[in-house]
Amino acid sequence: MSDPTRPTGPRIIAVANQKGGVGKTTTSINLAAALAEQGLKILLVDLDPQGNASTGVGVETSARNYSTYDLLLGEAPLTEVIQKTEIDGLWISPATVDLSSADMELVSAEKRSYLLHDALRQIDMDQFAFDYVLIDCPPSLNLLTVNAMVAAQSVLVPLQAEFFALEGLSQLMLTIREVRQNANRDLRIEGIVLTMYDVRNNLSQQVESDARATLGELVFRTMIPRNVRISEAPSFALPVLSYDSSSKGAEAYRHLARELLARHTPVKTKVAG
Ligand SMILES: Nc1ncnc2c1ncn2[C@@H]1O[C@H](COP(=O)(O)OP(=O)(O)OP(=O)(O)O)[C@@H](O)[C@H]1O
Ligand SMILES: [Mg+2]
């Protein structure tokens, strides 16, 4: 049903790892902010009922009249759901706890994995002319994450530079493979980004060398250091790029954005297993 007169859509990236607290939301917010700083127009989709990405870019709970939930279920038009943030070029589809409801399960089995895919390809998207859509996934391989993978062209995986970091990665790769087989043949891995990296810690270096040995070119050269400004920024409802523009954390996310843009043709993935 593709219409040759319609503009090509944005590049859609799912930020996913079923492991909790590895830096998905931090990476979604700050990579989005760094891409916006480059003059690109970005939509951040908060797909986690925790709503941390929404809070992190300054959208208070009281300002979430419509949410990603409404977008998925078609209960509000896209133009009502997405909001402009205080950051130039950055828009958000905010999340509320509604996203954890089982209502999505009520949609027919063939359709329920395509809710976000369809929502992001509706004609209303054209007027915004987004360059990138980043999807902040919940810490689970549930229907929400599957929706993100079906909607996206690629998956970006934050990996916390700590013991057991690589554990669980094969489960994630398996899910990606299933999505490829069933719904989104061209889904790629955009890359794996090491987060909370501590240069003084041998363990961080060990995780890095393991990750590079196992996953090769899939691992971004850029690593995100453990940086206190990054962890402070959300309590000021700002990306670290606005909170402390010259911090190591802000610089790292700018660097990641540049590397991502330079990679633009992503590496073909070798899926483990
Ligand atoms: N580079 C960093 N330096 C310091 N603290 C960080 C860094 N990255 C993330 N954090 C902190 O670690 C915690 C977890 O990060 P974040 O919320 O981004 O992870 P997540 O994968 O989205 O978690 P969840 O699985 O719950 O969604 C947060 O408190 C965040 O501020
Ligand atoms: Mg999160």
Coordinates of C-alpha atoms and ligand atoms in Angstrom, one line a residue:
M1 CA 0.0 0.0 0.0
S2 CA 3.0 2.3 -0.4
D3 CA 2.1 5.6 -2.0
P4 CA 4.9 6.9 -4.2
T5 CA 3.7 10.5 -3.8
R6 CA 4.3 10.4 0.0
P7 CA 7.6 11.5 1.4
T8 CA 9.8 8.7 2.8
G9 CA 9.3 8.4 6.5
P10 CA 11.7 8.8 9.3
R11 CA 14.3 6.3 10.3
I12 CA 12.8 4.4 13.3
I13 CA 15.1 3.0 16.0
A14 CA 14.0 0.9 18.9
V15 CA 16.1 1.2 22.0
A16 CA 15.8 -2.1 23.7
N17 CA 17.2 -4.5 26.2
Q18 CA 15.0 -6.6 28.5
K19 CA 17.5 -6.1 31.3
G20 CA 16.4 -3.3 33.7
G21 CA 18.4 -0.2 34.4
V22 CA 21.0 -0.6 31.7
G23 CA 20.5 2.9 30.3
K24 CA 17.7 2.6 27.7
T25 CA 15.9 5.7 28.8
T26 CA 19.0 7.7 29.4
T27 CA 20.2 6.8 25.9
S28 CA 16.9 7.4 24.2
I29 CA 16.6 10.9 25.8
N30 CA 20.1 12.0 25.2
L31 CA 20.7 10.5 21.8
A32 CA 17.4 12.1 20.8
A33 CA 18.6 15.5 22.2
A34 CA 22.0 15.1 20.5
L35 CA 20.4 14.4 17.2
A36 CA 18.1 17.4 17.6
E37 CA 21.1 19.5 18.4
Q38 CA 22.5 18.5 15.0
G39 CA 19.4 20.2 13.5
L40 CA 17.4 17.0 12.9
K41 CA 13.8 16.7 13.9
I42 CA 13.2 13.9 16.3
L43 CA 10.2 12.1 17.8
L44 CA 10.9 10.2 21.0
V45 CA 8.2 7.5 21.7
D46 CA 7.9 6.6 25.3
L47 CA 6.8 3.0 25.2
D48 CA 7.4 2.2 28.9
P49 CA 4.6 2.5 31.4
Q50 CA 7.1 3.8 33.8
G51 CA 7.1 7.0 31.7
N52 CA 10.7 8.0 32.6
A53 CA 11.5 9.3 29.2
S54 CA 8.5 11.6 29.3
T55 CA 9.5 12.9 32.8
G56 CA 13.1 13.2 31.6
V57 CA 12.2 15.7 28.8
G58 CA 10.0 17.7 31.0
V59 CA 6.5 16.4 30.4
E60 CA 4.8 16.2 33.7
T61 CA 2.2 13.6 34.4
S62 CA -0.5 16.2 34.4
A63 CA 0.4 17.3 30.9
R64 CA -0.1 13.8 29.5
N65 CA -3.7 14.1 28.3
Y66 CA -3.1 11.7 25.6
S67 CA -0.3 9.1 25.5
T68 CA 1.4 6.4 23.5
Y69 CA -1.4 4.1 24.6
D70 CA -4.0 6.3 22.8
L71 CA -1.7 6.3 19.8
L72 CA -1.5 2.5 19.7
L73 CA -5.2 1.9 20.2
G74 CA -6.1 4.7 17.8
E75 CA -8.0 6.5 20.6
A76 CA -6.6 9.9 19.8
P77 CA -5.1 11.4 16.6
L78 CA -1.3 11.5 16.4
T79 CA -1.5 15.3 16.3
E80 CA -3.1 15.3 19.7
V81 CA -0.8 12.7 21.2
I82 CA 2.7 14.1 20.4
Q83 CA 3.9 17.2 22.0
K84 CA 6.8 19.6 21.4
T85 CA 9.3 19.6 24.2
E86 CA 11.4 22.6 25.5
I87 CA 14.3 21.2 23.4
D88 CA 14.4 22.6 19.9
G89 CA 13.5 19.9 17.3
L90 CA 12.5 17.3 19.9
W91 CA 9.0 16.0 20.2
I92 CA 7.6 13.3 22.4
S93 CA 4.8 10.8 22.6
P94 CA 4.5 10.5 26.3
A95 CA 3.7 7.4 28.3
T96 CA 1.3 6.8 31.1
V97 CA 0.6 3.7 33.2
D98 CA -2.2 2.9 30.8
L99 CA 0.5 1.2 28.7
S100 CA 0.7 -1.6 31.1
S101 CA -3.0 -2.5 30.7
A102 CA -3.9 -5.7 29.0
D103 CA -6.2 -3.9 26.5
M104 CA -3.7 -4.5 23.7
E105 CA -4.2 -8.2 24.1
L106 CA -7.8 -7.7 23.1
V107 CA -6.8 -6.7 19.6
S108 CA -6.8 -9.6 17.2
A109 CA -3.6 -11.6 17.2
E110 CA -2.6 -10.7 13.6
K111 CA -2.9 -7.0 14.4
R112 CA -1.6 -6.5 17.9
S113 CA 2.1 -6.6 17.0
Y114 CA 1.6 -3.9 14.3
L115 CA -0.1 -1.2 16.4
L116 CA 3.0 1.0 16.7
H117 CA 4.0 0.2 13.1
D118 CA 0.7 1.4 11.8
A119 CA 0.5 4.4 14.1
L120 CA 3.9 5.7 12.9
R121 CA 3.0 5.2 9.2
Q122 CA -0.3 7.1 9.3
I123 CA -0.6 10.0 6.9
D124 CA -0.6 12.5 9.9
M125 CA 3.1 11.7 10.4
D126 CA 4.0 13.4 7.0
Q127 CA 3.4 17.0 8.2
F128 CA 6.0 16.6 11.0
A129 CA 8.8 15.4 8.6
F130 CA 10.7 13.7 11.4
D131 CA 14.2 12.6 10.6
Y132 CA 14.4 10.0 13.4
V133 CA 12.0 8.3 15.7
L134 CA 13.6 6.8 18.8
I135 CA 11.5 4.3 20.8
D136 CA 12.3 3.8 24.5
C137 CA 11.2 0.3 25.3
P138 CA 10.3 -1.2 28.7
P139 CA 12.6 -3.7 30.4
S140 CA 10.9 -6.8 29.0
L141 CA 10.5 -8.7 25.7
N142 CA 6.7 -8.2 25.9
L143 CA 4.2 -7.1 23.4
L144 CA 5.3 -3.5 23.7
T145 CA 8.9 -4.3 22.8
V146 CA 7.7 -6.5 20.0
N147 CA 5.6 -3.6 18.7
A148 CA 8.7 -1.4 18.8
M149 CA 10.7 -4.0 16.8
V150 CA 8.0 -4.4 14.3
A151 CA 7.8 -0.7 13.8
A152 CA 11.5 0.0 13.6
Q153 CA 14.2 -0.4 11.0
S154 CA 16.8 -1.2 13.6
V155 CA 17.4 -1.9 17.3
L156 CA 19.9 -0.1 19.4
V157 CA 21.0 -2.0 22.4
P158 CA 22.4 -0.3 25.5
L159 CA 24.7 -2.7 27.4
Q160 CA 25.8 -1.8 30.9
A161 CA 29.5 -2.3 31.3
E162 CA 29.1 -4.6 34.3
F163 CA 29.3 -8.2 35.2
F164 CA 26.7 -10.4 33.4
A165 CA 26.2 -7.6 30.8
L166 CA 26.2 -10.1 27.9
E167 CA 23.9 -12.4 29.7
G168 CA 20.4 -12.1 28.2
L169 CA 21.7 -10.8 24.9
S170 CA 21.1 -14.1 23.2
Q171 CA 17.4 -14.0 24.3
L172 CA 17.2 -10.5 22.9
M173 CA 18.8 -11.7 19.6
L174 CA 16.3 -14.6 19.5
T175 CA 13.4 -12.1 19.8
I176 CA 14.9 -10.0 17.0
R177 CA 15.2 -13.1 14.9
E178 CA 11.6 -14.1 15.5
V179 CA 10.4 -10.6 14.6
R180 CA 12.4 -10.9 11.4
Q181 CA 10.8 -14.2 10.6
N182 CA 7.3 -13.2 11.4
A183 CA 6.8 -9.5 10.8
N184 CA 9.8 -7.3 9.9
R185 CA 12.2 -9.1 7.6
D186 CA 14.6 -6.1 7.3
L187 CA 15.0 -5.4 11.0
R188 CA 18.7 -4.8 11.7
I189 CA 20.8 -4.2 14.8
E190 CA 21.8 -0.5 14.7
G191 CA 24.5 -1.2 17.2
I192 CA 25.3 -2.0 20.8
V193 CA 26.4 0.9 23.0
L194 CA 28.3 0.4 26.2
T195 CA 26.9 2.5 29.0
M196 CA 28.0 3.5 32.5
Y197 CA 31.6 2.7 31.5
D198 CA 34.2 3.3 34.1
V199 CA 37.7 3.6 32.8
R200 CA 39.2 3.0 36.2
N201 CA 37.4 -0.2 36.6
N202 CA 39.0 -3.4 35.2
L203 CA 35.6 -5.0 35.0
S204 CA 34.4 -2.3 32.5
Q205 CA 37.4 -3.0 30.4
Q206 CA 36.8 -6.7 30.5
V207 CA 33.1 -6.3 29.5
E208 CA 34.3 -4.0 26.6
S209 CA 36.8 -6.5 25.3
D210 CA 34.4 -9.4 25.6
A211 CA 31.7 -7.4 23.8
R212 CA 34.0 -6.3 21.0
A213 CA 35.4 -9.9 20.6
T214 CA 31.9 -11.4 20.5
L215 CA 30.0 -8.7 18.7
G216 CA 32.7 -7.0 16.6
E217 CA 31.6 -4.1 14.5
L218 CA 28.2 -4.0 16.1
V219 CA 29.6 -2.4 19.1
F220 CA 29.8 1.4 18.8
R221 CA 33.3 2.9 19.2
T222 CA 31.7 5.5 21.4
M223 CA 31.1 4.4 25.0
I224 CA 29.0 6.3 27.5
P225 CA 31.0 6.9 30.7
R226 CA 29.5 6.7 34.2
N227 CA 28.9 10.4 34.8
V228 CA 27.1 11.9 37.7
R229 CA 25.7 14.8 35.5
I230 CA 23.9 12.1 33.5
S231 CA 22.2 10.7 36.5
E232 CA 21.3 14.2 37.9
A233 CA 19.8 15.5 34.7
P234 CA 16.4 13.7 34.9
S235 CA 15.6 15.3 38.3
F236 CA 15.8 18.6 36.5
A237 CA 13.6 17.2 33.7
L238 CA 16.3 17.9 31.2
P239 CA 18.6 15.9 28.9
V240 CA 22.2 16.1 30.1
L241 CA 23.0 18.1 27.0
S242 CA 20.8 20.9 28.3
Y243 CA 21.5 20.4 32.0
D244 CA 25.3 20.5 31.7
S245 CA 26.2 20.9 28.1
S246 CA 30.0 20.6 28.5
S247 CA 29.9 17.5 30.8
K248 CA 31.6 14.3 29.8
G249 CA 28.1 12.7 29.6
A250 CA 26.8 15.3 27.2
E251 CA 29.9 15.0 25.0
A252 CA 29.6 11.3 24.9
Y253 CA 26.1 11.4 23.7
R254 CA 27.0 14.0 21.0
H255 CA 29.8 11.6 19.9
L256 CA 27.3 8.7 19.8
A257 CA 25.0 10.8 17.6
R258 CA 27.8 11.6 15.2
E259 CA 28.9 8.0 15.0
L260 CA 25.3 6.9 14.4
L261 CA 24.8 9.4 11.6
A262 CA 28.2 8.4 10.1
R263 CA 27.2 4.8 10.2
H264 CA 23.9 5.5 8.5
T265 CA 24.2 2.3 6.5
P266 CA 24.0 -0.1 9.4
V267 CA 26.1 -3.2 9.6
K268 CA 24.4 -6.4 8.6
T269 CA 23.9 -8.5 11.7
K270 CA 25.0 -11.9 12.6
V271 CA 22.5 -13.2 15.0
A272 CA 23.9 -15.5 17.6
G273 CA 22.5 -19.0 17.8
Ligands
LIG1 N1 26.1 7.0 32.0 C1 25.5 7.0 33.2 N2 26.2 7.5 34.3 C2 25.5 7.6 35.5 N3 24.3 7.2 35.7 C3 23.6 6.6 34.7 C4 24.2 6.6 33.4 N4 23.3 6.0 32.5 C5 22.2 5.8 33.3 N5 22.4 6.1 34.6 C6 21.4 6.0 35.7 O1 21.1 4.6 35.8 C7 19.8 4.4 36.1 C8 19.2 3.5 35.1 O2 19.2 4.2 33.8 P1 18.0 4.2 32.8 O3 16.7 4.6 33.5 O4 18.4 4.9 31.6 O5 17.9 2.6 32.5 P2 16.8 1.8 31.8 O6 17.4 0.7 31.0 O7 15.9 2.7 31.0 O8 15.9 1.3 33.0 P3 14.5 0.5 32.9 O9 14.9 -0.9 32.5 O10 14.0 0.6 34.3 O11 13.7 1.2 31.9 C9 19.2 5.8 36.2 O12 19.1 6.2 37.5 C10 20.1 6.7 35.4 O13 20.1 8.0 35.8
MG2 MG 13.8 3.0 31.0

